[in-house]
Short mmCIF file of C-alpha atoms in Angstrom, two decimals:
data_model
loop_
_atom_site.label_atom_id
_atom_site.label_comp_id
_atom_site.label_asym_id
_atom_site.label_seq_id
_atom_site.Cartn_x
_atom_site.Cartn_y
_atom_site.Cartn_z
CA MET A 952 -2.39 -29.59 12.44
CA ALA A 953 -4.36 -31.82 14.81
CA VAL A 954 -7.78 -31.37 13.22
CA ILE A 955 -8.37 -33.60 10.22
CA VAL A 956 -11.09 -32.93 7.66
CA ARG A 957 -12.47 -36.20 6.29
CA ILE A 958 -14.54 -35.34 3.28
CA ASP A 959 -13.34 -38.21 1.01
CA VAL A 960 -15.63 -40.72 2.70
CA GLU A 961 -18.66 -38.44 2.48
CA LEU A 962 -17.88 -37.57 -1.14
CA ALA A 963 -17.57 -41.25 -2.01
CA LYS A 964 -20.87 -42.01 -0.24
CA ARG A 965 -22.61 -39.45 -2.40
CA LYS A 966 -20.55 -40.25 -5.49
CA MET A 967 -19.75 -36.56 -5.75
CA SER A 968 -16.67 -35.29 -7.53
CA VAL A 969 -14.30 -32.80 -5.93
CA GLY A 970 -15.13 -30.27 -8.62
CA GLU A 971 -18.89 -30.53 -8.07
CA PHE A 972 -18.40 -30.41 -4.30
CA ALA A 973 -16.23 -27.31 -4.59
CA GLU A 974 -18.75 -25.56 -6.80
CA ARG A 975 -21.72 -26.36 -4.59
CA VAL A 976 -19.92 -25.32 -1.42
CA GLY A 977 -18.59 -22.17 -3.07
CA ILE A 978 -14.86 -22.68 -2.63
CA THR A 979 -12.13 -23.37 -5.16
CA PRO A 980 -10.93 -26.94 -5.86
CA ALA A 981 -7.55 -25.73 -4.60
CA ASN A 982 -9.13 -24.93 -1.25
CA VAL A 983 -10.75 -28.37 -1.16
CA ALA A 984 -7.28 -29.86 -1.62
CA VAL A 985 -5.99 -27.61 1.17
CA LEU A 986 -8.76 -28.96 3.43
CA LYS A 987 -8.15 -32.57 2.52
CA ASN A 988 -4.43 -32.67 3.10
CA GLY A 989 -4.51 -30.84 6.41
CA ARG A 990 -2.91 -27.59 5.26
CA ALA A 991 -5.90 -25.42 6.18
CA LYS A 992 -5.23 -23.19 9.16
CA ALA A 993 -8.80 -21.97 9.57
CA ILE A 994 -12.26 -22.52 8.17
CA ARG A 995 -15.18 -20.13 8.18
CA PHE A 996 -18.40 -21.24 9.80
CA THR A 997 -20.16 -20.23 6.59
CA THR A 998 -17.97 -22.69 4.68
CA LEU A 999 -18.55 -25.41 7.28
CA ASP A 1000 -22.29 -24.69 7.07
CA ALA A 1001 -22.18 -25.05 3.29
CA ILE A 1002 -20.16 -28.29 3.51
CA CYS A 1003 -22.62 -29.85 5.97
CA ARG A 1004 -25.54 -28.71 3.85
CA VAL A 1005 -24.08 -30.15 0.64
CA LEU A 1006 -22.93 -33.43 2.24
CA GLU A 1007 -26.01 -33.62 4.47
CA CYS A 1008 -23.90 -34.39 7.50
CA GLN A 1009 -22.83 -33.05 10.86
CA PRO A 1010 -19.54 -31.21 11.49
CA GLY A 1011 -18.49 -34.12 13.69
CA ASP A 1012 -18.89 -36.46 10.72
CA ILE A 1013 -16.13 -34.71 8.82
CA LEU A 1014 -13.99 -33.14 11.53
CA GLU A 1015 -11.74 -35.29 13.69
CA TRP A 1016 -9.15 -34.32 16.23
CA VAL A 1017 -6.07 -36.48 16.58
CA GLU A 1018 -3.22 -36.15 19.00
CA ASP A 1019 -0.17 -34.62 17.26
CA MET B 1476 -18.56 -16.87 -2.90
CA SER B 1477 -15.40 -15.18 -4.18
CA GLU B 1478 -12.55 -14.45 -1.85
CA SER B 1479 -13.15 -10.71 -1.93
CA GLU B 1480 -16.72 -11.12 -0.73
CA HIS B 1481 -15.55 -12.66 2.51
CA LEU B 1482 -13.34 -9.68 3.24
CA LEU B 1483 -15.30 -6.53 4.13
CA PRO B 1484 -17.50 -6.33 1.03
CA ALA B 1485 -17.01 -2.92 -0.55
CA GLU B 1486 -20.07 -0.99 -1.54
CA PRO B 1487 -20.19 -0.29 -5.28
CA SER B 1488 -19.92 3.45 -4.51
CA ASP B 1489 -16.72 2.85 -2.48
CA THR B 1490 -14.97 1.20 -5.39
CA ALA B 1491 -16.19 3.82 -7.84
CA ARG B 1492 -15.16 6.63 -5.52
CA SER B 1493 -11.67 5.26 -4.93
CA ARG B 1494 -11.19 4.62 -8.64
CA ALA B 1495 -12.20 8.25 -9.35
CA ALA B 1496 -9.81 9.40 -6.63
CA VAL B 1497 -6.93 7.36 -8.09
CA TRP B 1498 -7.38 8.80 -11.58
CA THR B 1499 -7.82 12.38 -10.33
CA LEU B 1500 -4.70 11.91 -8.22
CA ARG B 1501 -2.77 10.62 -11.23
CA ALA B 1502 -3.80 13.67 -13.27
CA LEU B 1503 -2.78 16.05 -10.49
CA LEU B 1504 0.54 14.24 -10.01
CA LEU B 1505 1.29 14.73 -13.71
CA VAL B 1506 0.52 18.45 -13.44
CA LEU B 1507 2.65 18.76 -10.30
CA PHE B 1508 5.55 16.91 -11.93
CA ALA B 1509 5.39 19.25 -14.92
CA ILE B 1510 5.34 22.31 -12.66
CA PHE B 1511 8.49 21.14 -10.89
CA VAL B 1512 10.22 20.46 -14.20
CA VAL B 1513 9.53 24.09 -15.12
CA VAL B 1514 10.84 25.22 -11.71
CA GLU B 1515 14.04 23.18 -12.14
CA VAL B 1516 14.66 24.39 -15.66
CA SER B 1517 14.15 28.03 -14.74
CA ALA B 1518 16.29 27.66 -11.63
CA LEU B 1519 19.16 26.07 -13.53
CA SER B 1520 18.94 28.44 -16.48
CA GLY B 1521 19.08 31.50 -14.26
CA ASP B 1522 15.56 32.51 -15.21
CA LEU B 1523 14.21 32.07 -11.70
CA VAL B 1524 16.63 34.58 -10.26
CA GLU B 1525 15.29 37.24 -12.58
CA ARG B 1526 11.64 36.36 -12.04
CA VAL B 1527 11.73 36.24 -8.26
CA ASP B 1528 12.74 39.51 -6.70
CA ILE B 1529 15.78 38.67 -4.63
CA THR B 1530 17.04 42.23 -4.47
CA ARG B 1531 16.69 42.18 -0.72
CA ALA B 1532 18.58 38.92 -0.47
CA VAL B 1533 22.21 38.97 0.50
CA GLU B 1534 24.76 37.92 -2.08
CA GLY B 1535 25.58 34.23 -1.95
CA ILE B 1536 22.13 33.24 -0.72
CA GLU B 1537 21.13 32.99 -4.37
CA THR B 1538 23.25 29.93 -5.09
CA THR B 1539 22.11 28.20 -1.92
CA ALA B 1540 18.49 29.04 -2.59
CA LEU B 1541 18.74 27.73 -6.14
CA THR B 1542 20.45 24.54 -4.97
CA VAL B 1543 17.76 23.99 -2.37
CA THR B 1544 15.05 24.62 -4.98
CA VAL B 1545 16.53 22.11 -7.41
CA VAL B 1546 17.17 19.45 -4.75
CA VAL B 1547 13.69 19.81 -3.25
CA SER B 1548 12.15 19.72 -6.75
CA LEU B 1549 14.04 16.51 -7.54
CA CYS B 1550 12.90 14.95 -4.25
CA VAL B 1551 9.29 15.90 -4.96
CA GLN B 1552 9.54 14.38 -8.43
CA VAL B 1553 10.99 11.12 -7.10
CA VAL B 1554 8.15 10.96 -4.55
CA ILE B 1555 5.64 11.59 -7.35
CA VAL B 1556 7.08 8.65 -9.30
CA CYS B 1557 6.88 6.44 -6.20
CA ILE B 1558 3.26 7.44 -5.57
CA TRP B 1559 2.49 6.76 -9.24
CA ARG B 1560 3.91 3.24 -8.96
CA LEU B 1561 1.97 2.64 -5.74
CA LEU B 1562 -1.24 3.74 -7.46
CA GLY B 1563 -0.45 1.12 -10.10
CA PHE B 1564 -0.30 -1.51 -7.38
CA VAL B 1565 -3.60 -0.25 -5.97
CA THR B 1566 -5.43 -0.45 -9.29
CA ARG B 1567 -4.11 -3.99 -9.87
CA GLY B 1568 -5.13 -5.00 -6.35
CA GLU B 1569 -1.53 -5.86 -5.45
CA ILE B 1570 -1.01 -3.19 -2.80
CA PHE B 1571 -0.70 -5.79 -0.02
CA SER B 1572 2.62 -7.12 -1.22
CA ALA B 1573 6.30 -6.82 -0.40
CA GLN B 1574 6.97 -5.10 -3.75
CA ALA B 1575 4.55 -2.30 -2.89
CA ARG B 1576 6.29 -1.78 0.46
CA ILE B 1577 9.57 -1.15 -1.35
CA TRP B 1578 8.07 1.95 -2.96
CA VAL B 1579 6.73 3.15 0.39
CA ASP B 1580 10.22 2.71 1.85
CA ALA B 1581 11.59 4.76 -1.04
CA ILE B 1582 9.21 7.62 -0.22
CA VAL B 1583 10.24 7.54 3.45
CA VAL B 1584 13.94 7.58 2.52
CA VAL B 1585 13.60 10.43 0.00
CA VAL B 1586 11.41 12.63 2.21
CA GLY B 1587 13.62 11.88 5.23
CA GLY B 1588 16.69 12.70 3.17
CA ALA B 1589 15.14 15.97 1.99
CA CYS B 1590 14.37 16.88 5.62
CA LEU B 1591 17.96 16.20 6.70
CA PHE B 1592 19.25 18.19 3.73
CA LEU B 1593 17.06 21.17 4.68
CA LEU B 1594 18.19 20.92 8.31
CA ALA B 1595 21.82 20.94 7.18
CA VAL B 1596 21.25 24.03 5.04
CA LEU B 1597 19.33 25.60 7.96
CA VAL B 1598 22.28 25.05 10.30
CA LEU B 1599 24.60 26.63 7.73
CA ALA B 1600 22.23 29.57 7.25
CA LEU B 1601 21.98 30.13 11.02
CA ALA B 1602 25.76 29.99 11.31
CA ASP B 1603 26.00 32.48 8.46
CA GLY B 1604 23.56 34.83 10.11
CA ARG B 1605 23.27 37.37 7.35
CA ASP B 1606 19.71 37.00 6.09
CA PRO B 1607 17.00 36.76 8.80
CA VAL B 1608 14.21 35.40 6.60
CA TRP B 1609 15.98 32.56 4.84
CA PRO B 1610 16.40 30.40 8.02
CA VAL B 1611 12.70 30.82 8.74
CA VAL B 1612 11.80 29.56 5.27
CA LEU B 1613 14.21 26.64 5.68
CA GLY B 1614 12.86 25.89 9.15
CA LEU B 1615 9.29 25.76 7.86
CA ALA B 1616 10.30 23.57 4.94
CA ALA B 1617 12.27 21.23 7.23
CA THR B 1618 9.35 20.92 9.63
CA PHE B 1619 6.95 20.21 6.79
CA THR B 1620 9.17 17.48 5.33
CA ALA B 1621 9.71 15.99 8.80
CA VAL B 1622 5.94 15.78 9.27
CA CYS B 1623 5.55 14.13 5.86
CA ALA B 1624 8.33 11.63 6.54
CA LEU B 1625 6.88 10.62 9.90
CA LEU B 1626 3.40 10.38 8.42
CA MET B 1627 4.78 7.99 5.79
CA VAL B 1628 6.42 5.94 8.56
CA VAL B 1629 3.01 5.54 10.21
CA MET B 1630 1.40 4.69 6.85
CA ARG B 1631 4.09 2.10 6.20
CA ALA B 1632 3.34 0.42 9.52
CA LEU B 1633 -0.39 0.39 8.66
CA LEU B 1634 0.30 -1.13 5.25
CA ARG B 1635 2.48 -3.79 6.83
CA ARG B 1636 -0.27 -4.69 9.29
CA ALA B 1637 -2.90 -4.76 6.55
CA THR B 1638 -0.68 -7.04 4.47
CA GLU B 1639 -0.27 -9.40 7.44
CA LEU B 1640 -4.02 -9.50 7.98
CA ARG B 1641 -4.69 -10.08 4.30
CA THR B 1642 -2.15 -12.96 4.24
CA ASP B 1643 -3.83 -14.50 7.30
CA MET B 1644 -7.27 -14.20 5.72
CA GLU B 1645 -6.08 -15.84 2.52
CA ALA B 1646 -5.17 -18.94 4.52
CA VAL B 1647 -8.77 -19.26 5.70
CA VAL B 1648 -10.92 -21.65 3.68
#
């Protein structure tokens, strides 16, 4: 998967735990793990919207494309 | 946001209606199963022959007719059991699984088998040529079971597709 989701940095900046992040975004901690280790095949825009709202960032701040 | 809310959110009335349908169906299946048990018992005990007026039937048709009745009754009962199990999957929300598809396959096999059985008896009855009505009855029954079998084949394909879609959606965060 060439798209990496970098939420660790943003979580650390806000000193937010994975559990709190998951609850505020409305996904399970398991799904957060799936996002973090690149196993997610797709993400809903509603989820992305919630993530950006909670982390107060832009999609580009957490999404990065790398060459396979 | 729970997973089920992302998938087409069901209206409360939808869920209530389908639950009512499932339980009504279960009750009717029980009644139907019981009816066929009675049919089988009376067929095997010789009661059926006396009750149904087969005076116009040619000798020998009786045994075949009874065999067909018992075999068809058994097939119907097996299908009822399969449907019952599938309803169990539905109520537990596990209908989109490989295990559920096994029971659908079973229905297809049993109904298809019943159809082939009826066709075989039909061929024998036509070759026999004594009673004119019996082949018509068999032909109707064979057509009906063929329609049911093919309908189940279509349903199976739909279930497979729905399972694929559900699996895809579960991989979406």
